[in-house]
Amino acid sequence: MGLTKQYLRYVSTAVFGVIGSPKANIAYVTIRGGEKGRFVAVAACEHVFIWDVRKGEKVLILEGKKHEVTHLCPSPDGIHVAVGYEDGSVRIFSLLSGESNVSFNGHKNAVTAIQYDSLGARLVTGSRDTDVIVWDVINECGLYRLKGHKDAITQVLFLKEKNLLVSSSKDTFVKWWDLDTQHCFKTMVGHRSEVWGLALLNQENRLLTGSADSELRAWDITYLEEGKEVGEPQQKKGKSLLDDDEDDDDGIEEGADEELEERILSCKKAGSILREGRDRVVSLMTDTKARVLLCHGTDNGLEVFSVLPEEEVQKKMDKKLKRAKKKALKAQEAGEEAVEATVERKIEDEIQRLLNLRASAKIRSVDCLSFPSGEVRLALLLQNNTVETYSLRPSDPTPAGTKTSRLTLAGHRTDTRTVAFSSENTAILSASAETVKVWNRSTLQVVRTMACEYALSSLFVPGDRQIILGSKSGKIQLFELASGILLETIDAHDGALWSMCLSPDQRGIVTGSADKTVKFWDFELIKDEQSDQKSKRLTLKHTRTLQLDEDVLCVRFSPDQRLLAVSLLDCTVKVFYVDTLKFFLSLYGHKLPVLCMDISHDSALIATGSADRNVKIWGLDFGDCHRSMFAHDDSVMFLQFVPKTHLFFTAGKDKKIKQWDADKFEHIQTLEGHHREVWCIAISPNGDHIVSSSHDKSLRLWERTREPIILEEEKEMEREAEFEESMAKGDEPVVPGETAGEAAPAGKKTIETVKAAERIMEALELYREETQKMEEHEEACKAAGKQLPPLKVNPILAAYGNISPSRYVLDVIRKVRSSELEVSLLVLPFPYVSDLLKLFNCYVKDGLEVELVCRCLFFLLRIHFGQITSNQMLVSVIDELRVNTISKVREIRDVLGFNSAGLQFLQREIESKEDVMFFADATSHFEEKKRKRKKRERAILSLA
């Protein structure tokens, strides 16, 4: 059966025009041995862009799938970067290859904080769903989920020396977690509003918190000696048992609680630093050595503080004491009472304000990097799609931040409100409130950037040498592309120039404005007064005006140039004859104003899109409404027919672009990708490309492929996607017999974990069938007293290279992603678990994948403990497993120990023989050599 009408799929090919999305943070990264402080990573919608700030170039794109990036954190070794997304997933990308092999799914909502531990072996994530999850990066699995906060997590930090974690949240609390026992042992309640940031100073003996006021609170952390706390709770317990009086008992219990709270560390408020900003803290951070402290609010000011080392503070205090003693001595001599000289140590003595930096716009995020030379580099991500870098030296007497680079070229500062394609499909025009840019479509590089007024409509003049913009103030601006200069500004209208349309004969344009007029303009060449040669330049000559009763929102010519359609603020579309400007038709039916419309290539149909979320298709011969379709979940912002077809695209404030068939009134496909309202789209003259612009500051290019769309399949895929979304929003996995406490399993049920569990179940079914067949075959051979012909091999096992059924089960388990393994095993019904335990025994005996088998075994034992211990059939299996597992694990441990000792011996041997350094020492030696060579080269250059 042939396809009656073929629709072709459009796919997203590129995201451009966005430098850094303000939703996530900025971070310094290093790439392939490149120098420190040269590359920054920023979120760009669902991707992560790595920019070279020196050259202003994009060097790497870490491609996301669908959801927006909400947080980034580079690993301590600088090779990886962990990226958190809007849907709660976390992916770890390699900066060497730009690919992601590890992904974690545990949160139900956007990831708001990510932090590596000092070794880079564990990762902690906090989310808007109020949970904190600790992940094992090496084993690629979740360790545990910590519950306790009542609002979104704002910051999480590992302590370097102790196995502790500190988290802050919008619920005004700061919680301390003991990761050995996975419980919260201390909650700090000294804040009146949300806690937005945390920083650890003075070898982790000082905690600084920033909240919604202008005060940075400092807390002294004292780690208690372990020997002191062991006996104390027992003493309290003894007391409370002896005491009969209830009231007294209560008091003592409370005391015991307090004592318990003070078991690991105690926190006391040490003072506070006043910020200059009056708004909330957006981010609070330090450099790696905690010598420089940065803090900024919602405005464009960044406050930089210096954290003095203990010796310097002590010197300062000694000087103060000296002065105080002198003063006391003088007072004594003057005959006043003798006062003992004392100086109080304040927080201001330890943390000094260095300077206040003013960025060119509101700061969204900041990162800093300190160098051995004493220089500190800052990278700022601004709210207006800009990245700025600064350099400063805290050791200078009057430190000043000098701007070292600014990334602005590759995007607009404000939303792009109009886009257009050149007639040859090679250039794209995008215009915003301050600039108009022309991009090369194939390379997506900016060709021209010109300052303009707030643009609302635009087009390329035939010949593609000039462009015309219609502005919010009612002016028409003409630019020449070759020189990038503004040729002329014409005061065309008194109100916003909402729409302009090129006449089909390409001799002029028509403009519609909020001043209730439609004006016709002709292209004209006039003598250029500015140039010395007798050259001519293009201008627009006003020919006719059509006066209307309401504001004009959109104007369109019919391609045969017979009719002009004008959409008005009174929700109607009026159609006039072009030659006489006489009224022809009024199309009414929309409940809210028509914001966009287009006429098909054969002038037979007009499609109108309105703020009432509907699209109506009308015949242009009689003005009859063919069909009204509910198109978007919010206003329809733009509508355009694909050239030479009756297919059209609509863009809406619901972040979607949709394609429709105007003959069959069918929805063909939805282009999802934008994360905010889509303002406008432009379709290339050959219909192969679409460019769209959105409130997320991005421009997206979509390309028509050769892949046909079958509508039934599309609908089926949409239903599947909905099912997958609902799966992720389901409840957390429940472990039988365990009550919900502070710690819970880290994973969450997703479509992948369900599929993995199904694959394991299918493999076990196949194993059961095959073993049953083999047993029956053996019995038949015994009964016949001779060897019967062998059984036919199962096609699945044959495809895997004639492996045994038990090895096939192991293969399936091995292919389950490490981060999804536990949740997949959790949903397995118990009858399958008993089969698995028997198989695990065989695997351990044969020494197959012992590590993986042990991990699965311990997990299954933990969650099915009751059922396994009460099942008589499994007692012998468990006993065998106990013996085999312990002996095998010991064997593996011995092998690892032997190998490790062998490698260390070889290293010592090679070092003594060749007198060379290994690994870490060698790299530092190489760096030193490189530095010396650069110095030499610089000296030669300066001499030259």
mmCIF file of C-alpha atoms in Angstrom, residues 422-423 459-468 502-509 523 538:
data_model
loop_
_atom_site.group_PDB
_atom_site.id
_atom_site.type_symbol
_atom_site.label_atom_id
_atom_site.label_comp_id
_atom_site.label_asym_id
_atom_site.label_seq_id
_atom_site.Cartn_x
_atom_site.Cartn_y
_atom_site.Cartn_z
ATOM 1 C CA SER A 422 17.565 35.380 2.901
ATOM 2 C CA SER A 423 16.160 34.471 -0.545
ATOM 3 C CA LEU A 459 12.811 41.204 6.111
ATOM 4 C CA PHE A 460 15.592 40.930 3.554
ATOM 5 C CA VAL A 461 15.268 43.293 0.589
ATOM 6 C CA PRO A 462 15.216 41.295 -2.720
ATOM 7 C CA GLY A 463 18.846 40.760 -3.668
ATOM 8 C CA ASP A 464 19.823 40.170 -0.009
ATOM 9 C CA ARG A 465 22.095 43.231 0.126
ATOM 10 C CA GLN A 466 19.938 45.263 2.500
ATOM 11 C CA ILE A 467 17.624 44.496 5.407
ATOM 12 C CA ILE A 468 14.603 46.384 6.719
ATOM 13 C CA LEU A 502 7.097 42.105 1.048
ATOM 14 C CA SER A 503 4.825 42.604 -1.970
ATOM 15 C CA PRO A 504 4.727 39.557 -4.304
ATOM 16 C CA ASP A 505 6.112 41.619 -7.224
ATOM 17 C CA GLN A 506 9.080 42.488 -4.935
ATOM 18 C CA ARG A 507 8.795 46.196 -5.722
ATOM 19 C CA GLY A 508 7.787 47.362 -2.257
ATOM 20 C CA ILE A 509 6.499 46.505 1.191
ATOM 21 C CA PHE A 523 11.599 50.664 -3.187
ATOM 22 C CA LEU A 538 18.040 52.301 -1.600
#
